[in-house]
mmCIF file of C-alpha atoms in Angstrom:
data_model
loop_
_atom_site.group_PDB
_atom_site.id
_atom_site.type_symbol
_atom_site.label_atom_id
_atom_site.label_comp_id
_atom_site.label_asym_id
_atom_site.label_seq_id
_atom_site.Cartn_x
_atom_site.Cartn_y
_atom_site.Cartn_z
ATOM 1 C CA UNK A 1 47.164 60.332 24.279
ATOM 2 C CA UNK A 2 44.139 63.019 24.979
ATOM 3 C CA UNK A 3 42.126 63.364 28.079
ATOM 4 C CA UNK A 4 39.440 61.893 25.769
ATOM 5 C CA UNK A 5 40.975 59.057 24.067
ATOM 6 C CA UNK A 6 42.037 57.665 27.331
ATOM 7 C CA UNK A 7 38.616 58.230 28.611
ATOM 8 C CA UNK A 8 37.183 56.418 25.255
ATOM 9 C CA UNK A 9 39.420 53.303 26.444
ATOM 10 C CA UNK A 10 38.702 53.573 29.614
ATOM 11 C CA UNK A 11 35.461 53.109 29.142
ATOM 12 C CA UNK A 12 35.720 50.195 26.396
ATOM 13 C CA UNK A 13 37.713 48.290 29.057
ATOM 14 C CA UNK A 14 34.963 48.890 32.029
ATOM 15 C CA UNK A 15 32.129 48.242 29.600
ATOM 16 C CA UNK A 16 33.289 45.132 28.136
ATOM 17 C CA UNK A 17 34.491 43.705 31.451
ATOM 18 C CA UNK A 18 30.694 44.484 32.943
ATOM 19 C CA UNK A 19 29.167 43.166 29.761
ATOM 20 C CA UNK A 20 31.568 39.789 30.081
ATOM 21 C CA UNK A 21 30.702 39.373 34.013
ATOM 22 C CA UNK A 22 26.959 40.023 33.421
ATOM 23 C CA UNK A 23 26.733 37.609 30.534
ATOM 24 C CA UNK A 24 28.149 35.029 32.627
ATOM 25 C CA UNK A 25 26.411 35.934 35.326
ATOM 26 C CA UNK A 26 22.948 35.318 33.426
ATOM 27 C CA UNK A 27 24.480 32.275 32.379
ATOM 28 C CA UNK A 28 24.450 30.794 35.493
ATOM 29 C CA UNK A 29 21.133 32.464 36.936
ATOM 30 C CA UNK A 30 19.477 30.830 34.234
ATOM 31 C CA UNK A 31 20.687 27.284 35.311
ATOM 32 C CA UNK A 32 19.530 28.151 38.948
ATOM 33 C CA UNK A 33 16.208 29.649 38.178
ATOM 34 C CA UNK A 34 15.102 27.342 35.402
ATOM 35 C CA UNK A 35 11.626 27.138 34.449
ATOM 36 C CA UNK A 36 9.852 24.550 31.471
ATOM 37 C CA UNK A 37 9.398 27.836 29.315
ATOM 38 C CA UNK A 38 13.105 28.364 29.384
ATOM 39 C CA UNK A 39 15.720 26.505 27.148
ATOM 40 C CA UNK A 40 18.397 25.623 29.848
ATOM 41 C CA UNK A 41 21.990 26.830 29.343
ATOM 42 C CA UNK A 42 24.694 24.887 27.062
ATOM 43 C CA UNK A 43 26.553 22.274 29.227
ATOM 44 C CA UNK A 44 29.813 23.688 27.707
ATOM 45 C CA UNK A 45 28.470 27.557 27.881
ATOM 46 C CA UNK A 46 27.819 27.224 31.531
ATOM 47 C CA UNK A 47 31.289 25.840 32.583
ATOM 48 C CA UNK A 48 32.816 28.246 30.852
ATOM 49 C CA UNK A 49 30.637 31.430 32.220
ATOM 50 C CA UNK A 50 31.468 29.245 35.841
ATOM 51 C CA UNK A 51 35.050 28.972 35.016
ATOM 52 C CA UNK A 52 34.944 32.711 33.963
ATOM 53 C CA UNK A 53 33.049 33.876 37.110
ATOM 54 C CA UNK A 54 35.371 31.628 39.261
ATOM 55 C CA UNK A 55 38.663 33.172 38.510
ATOM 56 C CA UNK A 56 37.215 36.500 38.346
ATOM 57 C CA UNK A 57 36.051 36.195 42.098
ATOM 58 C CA UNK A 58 39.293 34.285 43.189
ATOM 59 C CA UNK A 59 41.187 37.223 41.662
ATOM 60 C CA UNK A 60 38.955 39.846 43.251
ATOM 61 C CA UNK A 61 39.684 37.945 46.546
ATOM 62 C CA UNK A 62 43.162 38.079 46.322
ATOM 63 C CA UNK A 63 43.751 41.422 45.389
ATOM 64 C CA UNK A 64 41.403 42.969 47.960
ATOM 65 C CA UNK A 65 43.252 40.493 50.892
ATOM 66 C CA UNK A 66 46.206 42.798 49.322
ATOM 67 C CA UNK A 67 44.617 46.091 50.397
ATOM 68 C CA UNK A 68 43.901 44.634 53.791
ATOM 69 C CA UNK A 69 47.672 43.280 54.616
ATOM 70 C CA UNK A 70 50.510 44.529 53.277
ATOM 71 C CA UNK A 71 51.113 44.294 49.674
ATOM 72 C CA UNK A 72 54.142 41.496 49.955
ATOM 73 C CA UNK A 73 52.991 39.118 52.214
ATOM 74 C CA UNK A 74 50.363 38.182 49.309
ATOM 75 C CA UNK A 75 51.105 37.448 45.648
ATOM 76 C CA UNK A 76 49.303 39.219 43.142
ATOM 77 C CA UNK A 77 48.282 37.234 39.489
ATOM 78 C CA UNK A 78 50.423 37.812 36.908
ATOM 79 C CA UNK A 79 47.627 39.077 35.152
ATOM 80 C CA UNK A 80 44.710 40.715 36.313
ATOM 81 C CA UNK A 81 41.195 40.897 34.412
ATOM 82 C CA UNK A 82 39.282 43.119 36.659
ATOM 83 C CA UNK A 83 39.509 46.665 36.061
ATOM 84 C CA UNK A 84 40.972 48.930 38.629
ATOM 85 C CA UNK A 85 38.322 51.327 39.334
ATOM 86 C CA UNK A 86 35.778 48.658 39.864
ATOM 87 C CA UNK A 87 38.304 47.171 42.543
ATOM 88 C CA UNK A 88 37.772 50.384 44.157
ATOM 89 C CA UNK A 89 34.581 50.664 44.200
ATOM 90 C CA UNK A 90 34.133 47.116 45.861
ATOM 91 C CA UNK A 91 36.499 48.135 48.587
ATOM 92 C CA UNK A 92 34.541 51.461 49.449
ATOM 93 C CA UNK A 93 31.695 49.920 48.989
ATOM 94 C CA UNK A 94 31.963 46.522 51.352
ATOM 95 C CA UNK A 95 34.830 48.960 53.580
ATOM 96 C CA UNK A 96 33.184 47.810 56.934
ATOM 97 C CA UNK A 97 32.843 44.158 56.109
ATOM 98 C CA UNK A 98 35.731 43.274 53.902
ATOM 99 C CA UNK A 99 36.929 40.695 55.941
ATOM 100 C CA UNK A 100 33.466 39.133 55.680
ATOM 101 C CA UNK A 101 32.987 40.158 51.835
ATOM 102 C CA UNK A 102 36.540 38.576 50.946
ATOM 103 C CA UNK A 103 35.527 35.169 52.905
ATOM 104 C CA UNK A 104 32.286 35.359 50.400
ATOM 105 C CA UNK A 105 34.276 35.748 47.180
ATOM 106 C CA UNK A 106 36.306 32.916 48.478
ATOM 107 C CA UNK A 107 33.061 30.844 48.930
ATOM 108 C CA UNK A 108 31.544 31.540 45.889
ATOM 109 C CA UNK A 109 34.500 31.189 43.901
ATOM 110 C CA UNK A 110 34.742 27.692 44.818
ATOM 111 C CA UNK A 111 30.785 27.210 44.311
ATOM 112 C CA UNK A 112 31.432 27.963 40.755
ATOM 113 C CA UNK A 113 34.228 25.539 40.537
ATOM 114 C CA UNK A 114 32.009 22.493 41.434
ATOM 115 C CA UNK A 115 33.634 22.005 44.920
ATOM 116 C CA UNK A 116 30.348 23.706 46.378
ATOM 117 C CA UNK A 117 26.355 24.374 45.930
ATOM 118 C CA UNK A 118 25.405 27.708 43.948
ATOM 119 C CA UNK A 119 23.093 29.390 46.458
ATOM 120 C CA UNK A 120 21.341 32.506 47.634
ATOM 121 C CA UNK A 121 24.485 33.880 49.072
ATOM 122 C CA UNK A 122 26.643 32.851 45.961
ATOM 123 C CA UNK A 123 24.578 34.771 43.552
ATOM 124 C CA UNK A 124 24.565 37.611 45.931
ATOM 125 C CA UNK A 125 28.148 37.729 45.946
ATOM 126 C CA UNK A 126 27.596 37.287 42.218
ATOM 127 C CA UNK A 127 25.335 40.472 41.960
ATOM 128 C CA UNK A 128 27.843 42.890 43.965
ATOM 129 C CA UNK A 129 30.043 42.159 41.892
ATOM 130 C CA UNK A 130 28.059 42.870 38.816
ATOM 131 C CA UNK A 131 26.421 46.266 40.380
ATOM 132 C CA UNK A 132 29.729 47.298 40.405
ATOM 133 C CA UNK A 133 30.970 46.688 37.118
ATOM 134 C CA UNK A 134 27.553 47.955 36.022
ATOM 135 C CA UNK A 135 27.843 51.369 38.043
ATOM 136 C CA UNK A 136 31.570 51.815 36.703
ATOM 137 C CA UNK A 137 30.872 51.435 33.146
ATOM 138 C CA UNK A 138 28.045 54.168 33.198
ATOM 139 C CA UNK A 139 29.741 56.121 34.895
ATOM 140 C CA UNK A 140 32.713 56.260 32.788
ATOM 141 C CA UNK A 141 30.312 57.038 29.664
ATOM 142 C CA UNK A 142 28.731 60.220 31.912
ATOM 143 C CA UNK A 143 32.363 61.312 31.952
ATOM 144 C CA UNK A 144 32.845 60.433 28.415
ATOM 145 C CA UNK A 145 29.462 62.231 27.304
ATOM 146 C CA UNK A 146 29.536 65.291 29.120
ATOM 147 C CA UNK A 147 32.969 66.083 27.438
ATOM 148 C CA UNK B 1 10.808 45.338 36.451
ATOM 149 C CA UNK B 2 10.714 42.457 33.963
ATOM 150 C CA UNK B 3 7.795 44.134 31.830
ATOM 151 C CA UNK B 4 9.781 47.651 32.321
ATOM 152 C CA UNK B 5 13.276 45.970 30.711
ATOM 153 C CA UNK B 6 11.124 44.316 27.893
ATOM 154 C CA UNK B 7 9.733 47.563 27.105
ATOM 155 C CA UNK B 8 13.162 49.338 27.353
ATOM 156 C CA UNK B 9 14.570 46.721 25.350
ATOM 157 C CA UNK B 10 11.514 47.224 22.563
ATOM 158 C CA UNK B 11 12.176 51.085 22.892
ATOM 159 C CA UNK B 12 15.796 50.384 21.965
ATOM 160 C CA UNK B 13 14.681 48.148 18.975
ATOM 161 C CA UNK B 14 12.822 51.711 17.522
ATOM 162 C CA UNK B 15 16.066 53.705 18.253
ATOM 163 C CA UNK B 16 18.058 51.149 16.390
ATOM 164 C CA UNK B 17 16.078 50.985 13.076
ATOM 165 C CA UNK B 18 15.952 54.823 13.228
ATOM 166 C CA UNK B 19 19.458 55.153 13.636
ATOM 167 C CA UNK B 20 19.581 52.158 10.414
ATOM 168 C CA UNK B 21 17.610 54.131 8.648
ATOM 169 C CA UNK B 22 19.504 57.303 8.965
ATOM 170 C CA UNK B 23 22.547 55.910 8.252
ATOM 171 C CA UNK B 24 21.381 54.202 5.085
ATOM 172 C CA UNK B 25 19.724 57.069 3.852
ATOM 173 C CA UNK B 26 23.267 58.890 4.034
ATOM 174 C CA UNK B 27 24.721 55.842 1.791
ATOM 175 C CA UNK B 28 23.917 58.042 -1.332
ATOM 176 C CA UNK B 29 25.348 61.495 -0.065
ATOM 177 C CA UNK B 30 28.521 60.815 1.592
ATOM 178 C CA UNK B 31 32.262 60.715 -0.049
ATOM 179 C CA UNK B 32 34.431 57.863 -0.995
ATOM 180 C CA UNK B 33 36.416 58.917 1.891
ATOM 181 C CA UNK B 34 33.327 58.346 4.689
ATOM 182 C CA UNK B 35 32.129 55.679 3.122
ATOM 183 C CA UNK B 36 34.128 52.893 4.710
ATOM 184 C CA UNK B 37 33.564 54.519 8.354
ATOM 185 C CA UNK B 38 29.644 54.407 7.746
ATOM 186 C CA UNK B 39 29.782 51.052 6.638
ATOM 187 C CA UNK B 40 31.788 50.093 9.938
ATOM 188 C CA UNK B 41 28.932 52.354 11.476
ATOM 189 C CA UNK B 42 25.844 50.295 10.036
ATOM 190 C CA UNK B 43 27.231 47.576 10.842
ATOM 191 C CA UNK B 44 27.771 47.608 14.218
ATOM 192 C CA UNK B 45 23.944 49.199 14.470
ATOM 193 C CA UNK B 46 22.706 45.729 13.004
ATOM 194 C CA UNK B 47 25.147 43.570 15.747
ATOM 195 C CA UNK B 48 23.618 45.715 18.371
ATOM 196 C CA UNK B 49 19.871 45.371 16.681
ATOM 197 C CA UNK B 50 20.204 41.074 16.021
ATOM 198 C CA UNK B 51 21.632 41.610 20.159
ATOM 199 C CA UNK B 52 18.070 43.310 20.990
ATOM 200 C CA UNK B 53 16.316 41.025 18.988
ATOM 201 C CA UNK B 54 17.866 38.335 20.545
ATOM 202 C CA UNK B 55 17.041 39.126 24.184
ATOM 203 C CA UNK B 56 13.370 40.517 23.085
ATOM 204 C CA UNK B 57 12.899 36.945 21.912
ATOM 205 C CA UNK B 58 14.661 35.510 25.422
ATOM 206 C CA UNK B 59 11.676 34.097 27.654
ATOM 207 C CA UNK B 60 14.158 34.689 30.482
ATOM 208 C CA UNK B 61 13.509 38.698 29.679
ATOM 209 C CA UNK B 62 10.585 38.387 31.880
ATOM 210 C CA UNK B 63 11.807 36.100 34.780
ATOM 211 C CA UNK B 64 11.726 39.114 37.900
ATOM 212 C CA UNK B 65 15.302 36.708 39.053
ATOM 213 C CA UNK B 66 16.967 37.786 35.470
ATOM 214 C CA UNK B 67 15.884 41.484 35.526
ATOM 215 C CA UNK B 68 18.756 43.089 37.045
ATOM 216 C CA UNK B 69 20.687 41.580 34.482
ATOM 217 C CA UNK B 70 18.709 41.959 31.126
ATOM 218 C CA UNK B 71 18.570 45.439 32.680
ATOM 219 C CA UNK B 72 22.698 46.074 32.455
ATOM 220 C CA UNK B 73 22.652 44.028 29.412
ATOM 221 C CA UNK B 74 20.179 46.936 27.939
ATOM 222 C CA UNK B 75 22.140 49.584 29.297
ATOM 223 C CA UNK B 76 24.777 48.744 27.350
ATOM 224 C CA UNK B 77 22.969 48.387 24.079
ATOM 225 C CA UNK B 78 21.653 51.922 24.949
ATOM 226 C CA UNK B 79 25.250 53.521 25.353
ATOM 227 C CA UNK B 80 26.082 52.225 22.003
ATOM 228 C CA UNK B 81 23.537 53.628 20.569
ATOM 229 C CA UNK B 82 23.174 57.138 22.446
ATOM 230 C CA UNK B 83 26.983 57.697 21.612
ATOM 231 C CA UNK B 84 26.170 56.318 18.078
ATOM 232 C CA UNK B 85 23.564 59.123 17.545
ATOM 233 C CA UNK B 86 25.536 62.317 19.167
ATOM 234 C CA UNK B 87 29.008 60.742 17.169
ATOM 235 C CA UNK B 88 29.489 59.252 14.200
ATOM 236 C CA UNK B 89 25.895 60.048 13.420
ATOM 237 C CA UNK B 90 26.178 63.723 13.629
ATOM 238 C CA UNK B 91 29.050 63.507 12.058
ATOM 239 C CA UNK B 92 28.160 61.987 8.482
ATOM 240 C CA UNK B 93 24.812 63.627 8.333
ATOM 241 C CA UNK B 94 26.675 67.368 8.284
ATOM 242 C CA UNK B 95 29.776 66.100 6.557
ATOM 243 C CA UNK B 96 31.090 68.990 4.374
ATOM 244 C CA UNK B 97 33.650 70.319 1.994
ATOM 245 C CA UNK B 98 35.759 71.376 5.243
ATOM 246 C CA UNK B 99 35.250 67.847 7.369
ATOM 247 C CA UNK B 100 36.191 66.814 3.996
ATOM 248 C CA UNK B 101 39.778 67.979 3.860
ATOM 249 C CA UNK B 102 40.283 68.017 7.174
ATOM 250 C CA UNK B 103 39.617 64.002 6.962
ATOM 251 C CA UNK B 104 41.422 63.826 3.728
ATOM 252 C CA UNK B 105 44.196 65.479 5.661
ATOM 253 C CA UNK B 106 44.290 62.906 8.534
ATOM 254 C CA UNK B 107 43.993 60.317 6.489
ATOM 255 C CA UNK B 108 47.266 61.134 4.637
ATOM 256 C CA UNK B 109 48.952 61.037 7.759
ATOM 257 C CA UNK B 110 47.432 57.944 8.816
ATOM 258 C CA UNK B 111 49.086 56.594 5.994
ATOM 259 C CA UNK B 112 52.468 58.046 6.275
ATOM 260 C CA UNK B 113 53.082 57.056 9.480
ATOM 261 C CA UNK B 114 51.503 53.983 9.177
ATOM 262 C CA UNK B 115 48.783 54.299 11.718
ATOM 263 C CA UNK B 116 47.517 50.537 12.803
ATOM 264 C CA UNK B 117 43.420 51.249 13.033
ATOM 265 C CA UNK B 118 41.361 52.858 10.693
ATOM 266 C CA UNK B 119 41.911 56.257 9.919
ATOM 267 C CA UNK B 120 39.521 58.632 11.302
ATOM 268 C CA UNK B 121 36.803 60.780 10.442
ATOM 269 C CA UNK B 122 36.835 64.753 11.266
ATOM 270 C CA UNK B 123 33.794 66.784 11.819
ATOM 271 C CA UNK B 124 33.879 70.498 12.737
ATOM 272 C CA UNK B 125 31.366 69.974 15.001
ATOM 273 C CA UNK B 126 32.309 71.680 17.702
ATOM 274 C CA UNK B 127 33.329 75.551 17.724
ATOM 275 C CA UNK B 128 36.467 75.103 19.829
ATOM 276 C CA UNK B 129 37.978 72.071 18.293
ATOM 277 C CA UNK B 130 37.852 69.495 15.959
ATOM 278 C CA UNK B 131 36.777 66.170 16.897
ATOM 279 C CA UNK B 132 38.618 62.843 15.139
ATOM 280 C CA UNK B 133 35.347 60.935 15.263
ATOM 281 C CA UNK B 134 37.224 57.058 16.385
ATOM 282 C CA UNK B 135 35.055 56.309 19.475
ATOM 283 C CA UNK B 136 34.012 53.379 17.643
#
């Protein structure tokens, strides 16, 4: 496979995971942020974009617990949604507060599986993680462009 | 920022039915063989256009809490379309004799070997190499 083919699916895979997390994202904004002018969110469109955003978190949580300890004490999913480089840039990113960042993904995680309230520091957690699936994608089409 | 997305958004909606109009006006010129792959083009210009429409017409657009997010959703629309217009646009608007057998070439192979996706389409448009134009 050429430099650029990989690139090409490199960059499917980051763009289509940040389009999927944003979409869901907006999902649930919407639901929190309602206003009359607004048609609220389908019952059955939300719990999914929750039951999306849920997993995605719990497996972000997991697999950045595995970067803090060593690699066997924790399982890894079988199989993993979130694309490497966007892992990456997480960890860099919240380096000096992973401990903390990790507990929020945990939190918010469960939020979005109805055992807790969806609030500012949910959709914070929410954002991150979107700004980083968002900054991976265009970067990966700079790369692609500028061949 | 709201009013800034909707207005990005509304810019993208011109680029779109440029890039529609482009491609439809190269319905009549190009060969059997590049006919297929502008098709697959055109259409994916009109998903991404009924996507803009869709969000234009979205009265969350211009809720300041949504922005960030109608603002990734855009840049995504925008990729599609900025690679659509320095790819597989450029290509079939300069498609010649030579991009002809090249593809005609490739697309033997494809066959032969029994090649799973679509077969691509070459353009010479580079003076180094020749680009297989599948990025779509």
């Amino acid at each position: 496979m050429s430099d650029m083919t990989a690139l090409s699916h490199e960059y499917e895979t980051s763009a289509s995971f940040a389009e999927r997390v944003n979409a869901a994202v907006l999902q649930v904004k919407k639901a929190c942020f309602h206003r009359d002018n607004m048609p609220e969110p389908a019952v059955d469109a939300l719990a999914d974009s929750s039951k999306q955003l849920a997993n995605i978190l719990g497996e972000l949580a997991v697999r950045l617990a595995s970067l803090r300890q060593s690699g066997d004490q924790i399982q890894l999913p079988q199989a993993m949604e979130v694309p490497e480089e966007v892992l990456e840039r997480i960890e860099n990113k919240q380096r000096s507060r992973l401990a903390y960042f990790i507990e929020d993904l945990e939190l918010a995680a469960e939020a979005l599986a109805g055992k807790g309230k969806i609030d500012n520091r949910v959709l914070g957690t929410l954002d991150e993680v979107c700004e980083a699936a968002d900054a991976i994608a265009s970067a990966m089409f700079r790369r692609l462009r500028r061949r | 920022m709201a009013s800034l997305v909707h207005s990005l958004l509304f810019d993208t909606k011109q680029r779109c039915l440029f890039l529609l109009g482009q491609l439809e006006r190269l319905k009549a010129s190009v060969s059997n063989e590049a006919a297929d792959y502008r098709s697959t083009m055109e259409e994916l210009v009109r998903k991404a256009l009924a996507a803009i429409e869709a969000t234009l017409v979205d009265p969350g657009v211009r809720e300041p809490q949504l922005a960030r997010n109608f603002y990734y959703k855009y840049k995504r629309l925008a990729e599609l379309l900025q690679g659509m217009e320095m790819g597989p646009v450029v290509a079939l608007s300069r498609y010649n004799e030579q991009d002809k057998l090249a593809t005609r070439i490739v697309h033997r192979i494809c066959k032969e070997i029994g090649y799973p996706y679509r077969a691509p389409l070459c353009s010479s448009i580079s003076s180094q190499h020749y680009l297989l134009s599948d990025w779509v």
